[in-house]
Amino acid sequence: MACEDEATSTFSKKYRVRFYFEIQQSSELYNAIGNPGQFVTIRPLNGKVRIENTLGGNDYALSQIGSRDFEYGLGGLIVGTSSTPNMQNNFEIVAYDLACPNCDRQSYRLKLKDDGSASCGHCGITYDLNNFGWILNAAVNQDKELRGLYRYRVVFNGMAVNITN
């Protein structure tokens, strides 16, 4: 069996992700799934899941079994609907890791912006969430090869999102 090169794969397998959530439980997630260009962050916090957009967010209780089974990648998740249509002219639901892939540390989480981008406060890189998580801009003095956001698979059945790798 051939090894898959992380750099050329569409979906990252570097950090384990397994998350399932019914969108009607969270107005933030519901709006992000239903409106192109909208995104939320999702991360564990004190035994609950924190879902927030650029205006704020809420904590949601999970079942004992659900909270143990969920895995959030390195720093959590960014989930939303891209405002750039795919080849079938549909707006695609996307999921990325919340941690900066170039800093590659859980504590260097990205901050969402209203323009559909997210930036790292540590290295200064800004990522375009509407364009596959590619780098929008980076500091001039970067001395290493940079990569876009870690991306994860999303299945949406009309009621719930299932995010995996």
XYZ file of N, CA and C in Angstrom:
495
model
N 0.841 -1.169 0.000
C 0.000 0.000 0.000
C 0.888 1.235 0.000
N 0.624 2.151 -0.899
C 1.429 3.367 -1.009
C 1.075 4.355 0.085
N 2.064 5.111 0.522
C 1.825 6.154 1.522
C 1.211 7.364 0.848
N 0.289 8.009 1.542
C -0.341 9.207 1.002
C 0.425 10.425 1.476
N 0.781 11.293 0.569
C 1.523 12.502 0.891
C 0.563 13.551 1.446
N 0.767 13.971 2.697
C -0.085 14.953 3.357
C -0.183 16.245 2.565
N 0.883 16.651 1.915
C 0.900 17.923 1.198
C 0.011 17.911 -0.042
N -0.229 16.749 -0.634
C -1.016 16.698 -1.857
C -2.435 16.178 -1.627
N -2.770 15.755 -0.439
C -4.095 15.250 -0.137
C -5.064 16.410 0.101
N -6.298 16.275 -0.387
C -7.306 17.303 -0.156
C -7.674 17.366 1.321
N -7.804 16.215 1.956
C -8.226 16.153 3.355
C -7.091 15.660 4.238
N -6.879 16.358 5.326
C -5.774 16.042 6.221
C -6.092 14.853 7.122
N -5.070 14.048 7.371
C -5.163 12.944 8.327
C -4.163 13.130 9.459
N -3.525 14.279 9.510
C -2.475 14.518 10.502
C -3.015 14.479 11.931
N -4.169 15.098 12.157
C -4.792 15.103 13.487
C -6.186 14.512 13.365
N -6.512 13.615 14.268
C -7.780 12.874 14.212
C -8.968 13.805 14.435
N -9.988 13.652 13.576
C -11.218 14.433 13.677
C -12.414 13.499 13.558
N -13.339 13.648 14.500
C -14.609 12.925 14.480
C -15.609 13.776 15.263
N -16.546 14.394 14.547
C -17.498 15.303 15.181
C -18.835 15.208 14.466
N -19.911 15.082 15.245
C -21.271 15.004 14.720
C -22.137 15.934 15.560
N -22.923 16.800 14.890
C -23.740 17.752 15.639
C -24.971 18.122 14.820
N -26.137 18.104 15.469
C -27.381 18.524 14.820
C -27.420 20.044 14.818
N -27.503 20.633 13.626
C -27.308 22.073 13.496
C -28.394 22.906 14.161
N -29.608 22.384 14.311
C -30.673 23.178 14.922
C -30.427 23.410 16.413
N -29.476 22.699 17.005
C -29.130 22.909 18.412
C -28.337 24.196 18.617
N -27.732 24.728 17.553
C -26.885 25.910 17.655
C -27.266 26.917 16.577
N -27.727 28.091 16.980
C -28.071 29.121 15.991
C -26.836 29.554 15.208
N -25.668 29.549 15.859
C -24.429 29.934 15.179
C -24.104 28.959 14.049
N -24.151 27.665 14.340
C -23.840 26.647 13.333
C -24.924 26.611 12.255
N -26.175 26.725 12.651
C -27.296 26.740 11.704
C -27.115 27.861 10.683
N -26.777 29.059 11.143
C -26.581 30.196 10.236
C -25.362 30.016 9.341
N -24.291 29.433 9.875
C -23.080 29.217 9.077
C -23.322 28.197 7.969
N -24.116 27.174 8.245
C -24.402 26.148 7.237
C -25.355 26.703 6.175
N -26.258 27.577 6.552
C -27.272 28.078 5.629
C -26.908 29.325 4.853
N -25.762 29.932 5.138
C -25.416 31.206 4.511
C -23.982 31.202 3.988
N -23.803 31.218 2.664
C -22.447 31.244 2.108
C -21.630 32.410 2.659
N -20.366 32.116 2.976
C -19.459 33.124 3.518
C -19.496 33.238 5.035
N -20.307 32.407 5.697
C -20.416 32.423 7.161
C -19.640 31.235 7.741
N -18.958 31.463 8.866
C -18.154 30.422 9.493
C -18.262 30.511 11.006
N -18.057 29.371 11.666
C -18.012 29.302 13.126
C -16.784 28.506 13.544
N -16.382 28.705 14.783
C -15.354 27.857 15.372
C -16.033 26.894 16.338
N -15.480 25.699 16.438
C -16.006 24.657 17.319
C -14.827 24.066 18.076
N -14.951 24.051 19.412
C -13.866 23.464 20.206
C -14.410 22.990 21.542
N -13.718 22.016 22.148
C -14.151 21.560 23.473
C -13.779 22.610 24.513
N -14.651 22.756 25.515
C -14.384 23.703 26.589
C -15.126 23.250 27.844
N -14.375 22.831 28.845
C -14.944 22.432 30.137
C -16.044 21.377 30.013
N -15.805 20.336 29.226
C -16.761 19.240 29.092
C -17.938 19.548 28.181
N -17.919 20.686 27.536
C -18.972 21.074 26.603
C -18.313 21.388 25.268
N -19.143 21.756 24.297
C -18.604 22.201 23.015
C -18.946 23.684 22.874
N -17.940 24.473 22.540
C -18.099 25.922 22.351
C -18.212 26.179 20.859
N -19.331 26.797 20.434
C -19.538 27.151 19.034
C -19.710 28.663 18.976
N -18.831 29.317 18.193
C -18.941 30.774 18.123
C -18.630 31.305 16.733
N -19.250 32.459 16.442
C -18.970 33.186 15.211
C -18.258 34.482 15.589
N -18.173 35.436 14.686
C -17.443 36.665 14.983
C -18.164 37.538 16.010
N -19.437 37.280 16.257
C -20.215 38.076 17.213
C -20.227 37.483 18.620
N -19.819 36.243 18.771
C -19.853 35.558 20.061
C -20.343 34.144 19.884
N -20.652 33.477 20.987
C -21.088 32.097 20.871
C -21.681 31.563 22.144
N -21.897 30.262 22.144
C -22.518 29.569 23.267
C -21.835 28.237 23.507
N -22.021 27.723 24.725
C -21.536 26.400 25.096
C -22.712 25.430 25.042
N -22.461 24.240 24.499
C -23.507 23.232 24.347
C -23.080 21.955 25.050
N -23.991 21.437 25.896
C -23.719 20.196 26.611
C -23.791 19.025 25.639
N -22.924 18.067 25.838
C -22.915 16.851 25.037
C -23.148 15.673 25.956
N -23.667 14.595 25.390
C -23.854 13.400 26.202
C -22.497 12.875 26.659
N -22.468 12.118 27.704
C -21.224 11.528 28.201
C -20.532 10.730 27.104
N -21.298 9.954 26.367
C -20.722 9.135 25.312
C -20.230 10.020 24.181
N -21.043 10.984 23.752
C -20.681 11.866 22.649
C -19.430 12.668 22.930
N -19.310 13.209 24.123
C -18.155 14.060 24.412
C -16.853 13.256 24.446
N -16.926 11.980 24.837
C -15.720 11.137 24.839
C -15.336 10.712 23.425
N -16.328 10.574 22.548
C -16.069 10.088 21.201
C -15.608 11.173 20.237
N -15.888 12.423 20.538
C -15.523 13.497 19.616
C -14.030 13.773 19.666
N -13.470 14.032 18.489
C -12.070 14.440 18.376
C -12.044 15.665 17.476
N -11.314 16.694 17.889
C -11.405 18.018 17.284
C -10.167 18.437 16.501
N -9.360 17.521 16.017
C -8.147 17.900 15.316
C -7.133 18.468 16.289
N -6.320 19.383 15.831
C -5.291 19.964 16.689
C -5.862 21.033 17.615
N -6.540 22.040 17.070
C -6.984 23.164 17.883
C -8.479 23.346 17.958
N -9.240 22.491 17.303
C -10.681 22.659 17.180
C -11.018 22.708 15.703
N -12.209 23.170 15.377
C -12.671 23.171 13.993
C -13.176 24.553 13.574
N -13.052 24.841 12.304
C -13.744 25.952 11.668
C -14.697 25.311 10.669
N -15.983 25.645 10.751
C -16.988 25.051 9.874
C -17.849 26.168 9.295
N -18.195 26.034 8.027
C -19.068 27.010 7.395
C -19.330 26.661 5.958
N -19.900 27.623 5.249
C -20.240 27.436 3.853
C -19.452 28.430 3.010
N -18.692 27.911 2.089
C -17.872 28.744 1.222
C -18.755 29.610 0.330
N -18.352 30.855 0.110
C -19.097 31.731 -0.795
C -18.624 31.575 -2.238
N -17.650 30.710 -2.462
C -17.163 30.425 -3.811
C -17.807 29.120 -4.284
N -18.642 29.153 -5.335
C -19.302 27.930 -5.795
C -18.293 26.900 -6.310
N -18.621 25.611 -6.126
C -17.763 24.548 -6.647
C -18.080 24.327 -8.121
N -17.514 23.273 -8.709
C -17.673 23.022 -10.148
C -19.120 22.719 -10.534
N -19.921 22.252 -9.587
C -21.339 21.987 -9.851
C -22.188 23.227 -9.558
N -21.526 24.371 -9.303
C -22.164 25.650 -9.001
C -22.958 25.617 -7.692
N -22.503 24.781 -6.750
C -23.099 24.708 -5.420
C -22.145 25.339 -4.409
N -22.713 25.854 -3.333
C -21.892 26.369 -2.243
C -21.569 25.212 -1.313
N -20.303 24.993 -1.058
C -19.830 23.807 -0.351
C -19.642 24.071 1.141
N -20.101 23.134 1.957
C -19.841 23.187 3.393
C -18.420 22.674 3.605
N -17.621 23.436 4.335
C -16.211 23.100 4.529
C -15.874 23.062 6.015
N -14.804 22.324 6.332
C -14.293 22.256 7.705
C -12.776 22.285 7.663
N -12.202 23.079 8.551
C -10.754 23.219 8.662
C -10.357 23.072 10.126
N -9.076 22.885 10.366
C -8.578 22.893 11.737
C -8.507 24.332 12.220
N -8.829 24.543 13.479
C -8.813 25.877 14.079
C -7.403 26.347 14.424
N -6.447 25.429 14.516
C -5.062 25.806 14.822
C -4.321 26.172 13.533
N -3.409 27.099 13.631
C -2.593 27.506 12.487
C -1.699 26.329 12.073
N -1.772 25.884 10.815
C -0.964 24.740 10.389
C 0.526 25.056 10.271
N 0.863 26.323 10.168
C 2.267 26.692 10.031
C 2.940 26.835 11.391
N 2.197 27.216 12.404
C 2.713 27.220 13.781
C 2.619 25.815 14.370
N 1.574 25.052 13.959
C 1.355 23.652 14.321
C 1.362 23.421 15.840
N 0.678 24.305 16.566
C 0.513 24.151 18.009
C -0.941 24.406 18.375
N -1.469 23.598 19.268
C -2.860 23.703 19.678
C -3.197 25.102 20.192
N -2.280 25.734 20.868
C -2.545 27.034 21.479
C -2.580 28.185 20.473
N -2.131 27.981 19.248
C -2.146 29.040 18.240
C -3.391 28.900 17.375
N -4.538 29.204 17.997
C -5.813 29.118 17.295
C -6.024 30.362 16.438
N -6.741 30.167 15.346
C -7.025 31.255 14.421
C -8.208 32.081 14.911
N -8.253 33.330 14.492
C -9.351 34.225 14.820
C -10.137 34.500 13.544
N -11.464 34.249 13.618
C -12.328 34.500 12.468
C -12.476 35.998 12.228
N -12.592 36.351 10.949
C -12.866 37.732 10.566
C -14.167 37.770 9.767
N -14.810 38.921 9.731
C -16.087 39.073 9.022
C -15.988 38.892 7.516
N -14.802 38.992 6.952
C -14.637 38.909 5.501
C -14.432 37.476 4.990
N -14.657 36.474 5.847
C -14.482 35.084 5.416
C -13.044 34.613 5.474
N -12.262 35.243 6.315
C -10.877 34.819 6.497
C -10.639 34.540 7.977
N -9.486 33.974 8.269
C -9.070 33.707 9.644
C -7.582 33.980 9.734
N -7.144 34.536 10.853
C -5.734 34.901 10.974
C -5.125 34.345 12.250
N -3.824 34.135 12.183
C -3.056 33.646 13.327
C -2.396 34.845 14.005
N -2.672 35.008 15.282
C -2.083 36.094 16.038
C -0.605 35.900 16.309
N -0.109 34.676 16.162
C 1.296 34.394 16.436
C 2.187 34.697 15.224
N 1.873 34.114 14.066
C 2.740 34.280 12.885
C 2.233 35.322 11.902
N 0.981 35.756 12.054
C 0.438 36.805 11.197
C -0.131 36.341 9.874
N -0.167 35.045 9.622
C -0.709 34.545 8.352
C -2.232 34.631 8.379
N -2.815 35.038 7.251
C -4.264 35.083 7.088
C -4.665 34.070 6.026
N -5.720 33.298 6.308
C -6.193 32.230 5.435
C -7.567 32.582 4.871
N -7.807 32.217 3.626
C -9.078 32.463 2.952
C -9.981 31.245 3.134
N -10.996 31.362 3.971
C -11.893 30.242 4.259
C -12.816 29.936 3.087
N -13.049 30.908 2.219
C -13.905 30.711 1.050
C -13.157 30.091 -0.123
N -11.857 29.925 0.010
C -11.032 29.425 -1.087
C -10.102 28.319 -0.590
N -10.691 27.245 -0.053
C -9.986 26.030 0.350
C -8.970 26.230 1.470
N -9.056 27.334 2.204
C -8.121 27.568 3.309
C -6.731 27.967 2.861
N -6.622 28.462 1.632
C -5.324 28.892 1.118
C -4.870 30.162 1.810
N -3.588 30.414 1.758
C -3.023 31.597 2.395
C -3.426 32.839 1.602
N -4.001 33.797 2.317
C -4.399 35.066 1.721
C -3.244 36.046 1.751
N -2.567 36.116 2.895
C -1.337 36.907 2.985
C -0.506 36.416 4.151
N 0.786 36.651 4.051
C 1.727 36.200 5.074
C 2.780 37.276 5.274
N 3.392 37.253 6.434
C 4.480 38.190 6.708
C 5.608 37.955 5.712
N 6.255 39.006 5.315
C 7.324 38.923 4.313
C 8.500 38.083 4.782
N 8.774 38.062 6.073
C 9.976 37.393 6.576
C 9.792 35.909 6.899
N 8.804 35.246 6.328
C 8.635 33.815 6.563
C 9.809 33.067 5.933
N 10.470 32.216 6.725
C 11.662 31.528 6.230
C 11.435 30.045 5.945
N 10.186 29.630 5.862
C 9.899 28.227 5.567
C 8.769 28.152 4.551
N 8.627 26.981 3.948
C 7.535 26.770 3.005
C 6.230 26.738 3.793
N 5.253 27.504 3.349
C 3.983 27.630 4.071
C 2.924 26.724 3.463
N 1.956 26.343 4.281
C 0.868 25.497 3.803
C -0.466 26.121 4.195
N -1.497 25.761 3.446
C -2.857 26.199 3.763
C -3.418 25.413 4.928
N -4.650 25.701 5.286
C -5.281 25.062 6.442
C -5.472 23.564 6.250
N -5.414 22.822 7.371
C -5.778 21.409 7.343
C -7.281 21.352 7.103
N -7.694 20.581 6.104
C -9.104 20.492 5.731
C -9.638 19.106 6.064
N -10.928 19.041 6.463
C -11.563 17.783 6.847
C -12.834 17.548 6.032
N -13.228 16.275 5.930
C -14.434 15.890 5.194
C -15.684 16.313 5.973
N -16.699 16.772 5.221
C -17.984 17.146 5.822
C -19.091 16.424 5.076
N -19.964 15.775 5.835
C -21.191 15.203 5.282
C -22.335 15.907 5.998
N -23.252 16.460 5.211
C -24.415 17.157 5.777
C -25.668 16.490 5.244
N -26.526 16.021 6.150
C -27.727 15.303 5.732
C -28.989 16.169 5.797
N -28.821 17.466 5.924
C -29.960 18.376 6.029
C -30.300 18.721 7.465
N -29.811 17.905 8.400
C -30.092 18.148 9.817
C -28.840 18.180 10.683
N -27.816 17.441 10.286
C -26.608 17.338 11.104
C -25.367 17.349 10.230
N -24.273 17.844 10.818
C -22.980 17.779 10.148
C -22.180 16.656 10.769
N -21.483 15.930 9.931
C -20.587 14.871 10.356
C -19.228 15.203 9.764
N -18.260 15.515 10.615
C -16.938 15.939 10.166
C -15.923 14.870 10.568
N -15.170 14.393 9.581
C -14.207 13.329 9.846
C -12.972 13.514 8.964
N -12.006 12.669 9.215
C -10.886 12.553 8.286
C -10.649 11.078 8.064
